[in-house]
Short mmCIF file of C-alpha atoms in Angstrom, two decimals:
data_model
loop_
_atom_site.label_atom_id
_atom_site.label_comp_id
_atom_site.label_asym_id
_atom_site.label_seq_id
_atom_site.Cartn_x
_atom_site.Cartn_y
_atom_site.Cartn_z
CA UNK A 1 33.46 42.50 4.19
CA UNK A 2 32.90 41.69 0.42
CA UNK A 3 29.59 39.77 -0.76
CA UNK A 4 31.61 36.60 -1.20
CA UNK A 5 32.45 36.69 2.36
CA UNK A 6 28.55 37.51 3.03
CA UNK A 7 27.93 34.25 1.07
CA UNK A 8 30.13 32.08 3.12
CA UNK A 9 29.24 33.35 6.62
CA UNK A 10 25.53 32.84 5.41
CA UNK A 11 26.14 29.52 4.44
CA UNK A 12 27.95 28.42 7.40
CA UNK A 13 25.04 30.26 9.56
CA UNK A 14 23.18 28.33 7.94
CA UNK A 15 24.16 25.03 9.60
CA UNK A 16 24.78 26.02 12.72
CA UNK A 17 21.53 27.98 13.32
CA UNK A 18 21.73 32.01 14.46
CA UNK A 19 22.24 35.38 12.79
CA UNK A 20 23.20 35.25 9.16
CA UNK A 21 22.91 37.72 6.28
CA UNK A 22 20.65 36.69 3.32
CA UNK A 23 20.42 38.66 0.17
CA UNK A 24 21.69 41.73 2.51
CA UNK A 25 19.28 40.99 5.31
CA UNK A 26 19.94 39.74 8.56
CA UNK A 27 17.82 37.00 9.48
CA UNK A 28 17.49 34.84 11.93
CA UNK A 29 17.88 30.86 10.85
CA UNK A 30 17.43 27.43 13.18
CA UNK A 31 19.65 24.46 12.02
CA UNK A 32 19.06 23.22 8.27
CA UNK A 33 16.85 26.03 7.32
CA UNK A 34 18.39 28.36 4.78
CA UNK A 35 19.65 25.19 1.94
CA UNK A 36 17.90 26.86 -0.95
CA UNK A 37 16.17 24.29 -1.97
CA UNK A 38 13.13 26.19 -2.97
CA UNK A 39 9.68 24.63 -3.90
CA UNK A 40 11.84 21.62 -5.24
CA UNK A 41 12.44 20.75 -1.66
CA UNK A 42 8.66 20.62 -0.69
CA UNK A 43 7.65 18.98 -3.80
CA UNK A 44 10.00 16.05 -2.87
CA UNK A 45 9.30 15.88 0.57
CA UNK A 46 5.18 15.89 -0.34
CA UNK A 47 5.67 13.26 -2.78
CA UNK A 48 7.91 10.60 -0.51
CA UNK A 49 5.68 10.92 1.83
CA UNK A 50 2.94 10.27 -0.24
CA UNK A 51 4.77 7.08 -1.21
CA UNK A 52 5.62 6.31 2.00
CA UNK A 53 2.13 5.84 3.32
CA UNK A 54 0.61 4.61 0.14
CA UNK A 55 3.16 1.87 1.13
CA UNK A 56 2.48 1.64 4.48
CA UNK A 57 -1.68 1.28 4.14
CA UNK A 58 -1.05 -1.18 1.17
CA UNK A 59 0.53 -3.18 3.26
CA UNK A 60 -1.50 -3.04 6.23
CA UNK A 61 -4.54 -4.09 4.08
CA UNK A 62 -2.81 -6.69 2.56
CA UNK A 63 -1.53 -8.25 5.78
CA UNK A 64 -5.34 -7.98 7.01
CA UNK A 65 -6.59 -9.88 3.61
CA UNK A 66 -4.29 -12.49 4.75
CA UNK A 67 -4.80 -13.09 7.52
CA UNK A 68 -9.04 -13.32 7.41
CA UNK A 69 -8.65 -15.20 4.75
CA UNK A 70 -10.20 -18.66 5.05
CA UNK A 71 -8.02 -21.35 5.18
CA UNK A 72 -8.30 -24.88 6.21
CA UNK A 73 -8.61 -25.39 10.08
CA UNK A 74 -8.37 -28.94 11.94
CA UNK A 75 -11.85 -29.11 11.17
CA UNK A 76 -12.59 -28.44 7.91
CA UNK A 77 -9.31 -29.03 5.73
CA UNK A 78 -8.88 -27.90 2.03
CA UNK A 79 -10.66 -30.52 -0.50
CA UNK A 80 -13.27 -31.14 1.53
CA UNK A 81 -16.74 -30.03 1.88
CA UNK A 82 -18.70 -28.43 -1.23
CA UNK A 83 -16.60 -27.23 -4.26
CA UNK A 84 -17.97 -24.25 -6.04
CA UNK A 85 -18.93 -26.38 -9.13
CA UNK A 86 -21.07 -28.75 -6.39
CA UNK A 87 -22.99 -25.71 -5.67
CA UNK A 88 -23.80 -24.25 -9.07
CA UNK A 89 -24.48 -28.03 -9.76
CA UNK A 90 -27.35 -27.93 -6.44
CA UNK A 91 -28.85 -24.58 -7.74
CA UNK A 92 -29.37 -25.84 -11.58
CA UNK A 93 -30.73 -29.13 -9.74
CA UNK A 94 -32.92 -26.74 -7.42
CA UNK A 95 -34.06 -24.66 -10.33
CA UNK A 96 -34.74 -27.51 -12.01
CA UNK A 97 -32.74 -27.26 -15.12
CA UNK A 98 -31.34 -30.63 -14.61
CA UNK A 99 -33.44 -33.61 -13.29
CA UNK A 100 -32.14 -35.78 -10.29
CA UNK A 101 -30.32 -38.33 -12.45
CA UNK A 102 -28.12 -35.88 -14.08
CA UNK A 103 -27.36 -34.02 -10.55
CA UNK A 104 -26.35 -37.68 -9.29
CA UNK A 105 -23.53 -38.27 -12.43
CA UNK A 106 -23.00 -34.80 -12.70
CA UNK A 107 -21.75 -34.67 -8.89
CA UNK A 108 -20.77 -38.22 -9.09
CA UNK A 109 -18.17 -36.84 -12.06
CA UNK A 110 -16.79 -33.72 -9.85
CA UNK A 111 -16.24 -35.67 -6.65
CA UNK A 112 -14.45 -38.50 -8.48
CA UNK A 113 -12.07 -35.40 -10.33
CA UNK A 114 -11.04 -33.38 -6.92
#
């Protein structure tokens, strides 16, 4: 047989898993094995996979985010209840940086604005 012929029954081998020759030495090959793809192959596989799960853990944290995020319930609906600018308002009145009057507009002012 001539080395082309080599090359082609290798190849072929190759695919259907067996006895092949390789580089003039018989070896023994499972389906998809001998596709000379090298370190190139590996270094692709590594980094979709990678991707893949970097993907997959983003989005399982993000779907967990969402769903213990607070939201309005029945009971307490959005736009009610303290605002965050009502509560720095209450500690500056609790600190004492504003006096009771001012706390009164002041919060007077933000509910009127919601």
């Amino acid at each position: 047989m001539s080395p082309v012929d080599d090359r082609i029954r290798s190849s072929t081998n190759a695919f259907r898993g067996g006895v092949h020759l390789h580089r003039g030495k018989e070896l023994m090959t499972m389906m998809w094995y001998d596709t000379d793809w090298g370190w190139g192959g590996w270094a692709l596989m590594t980094v979709g996979m990678v991707l893949f799960w970097v993907v997959v853990i983003t989005a399982v944290v993000l779907a967990v985010r969402y769903l213990a995020s607070p939201r309005g319930t029945a009971a307490n609906p959005p736009g009610y209840g303290p605002t965050r600018a009502e509560d720095v308002l209450a500690e500056r009145f609790a600190r004492g940086e504003i006096d009771e009057d001012q706390y009164r507009r002041h919060l007077a002012l933000i509910r009127e604005n919601r």
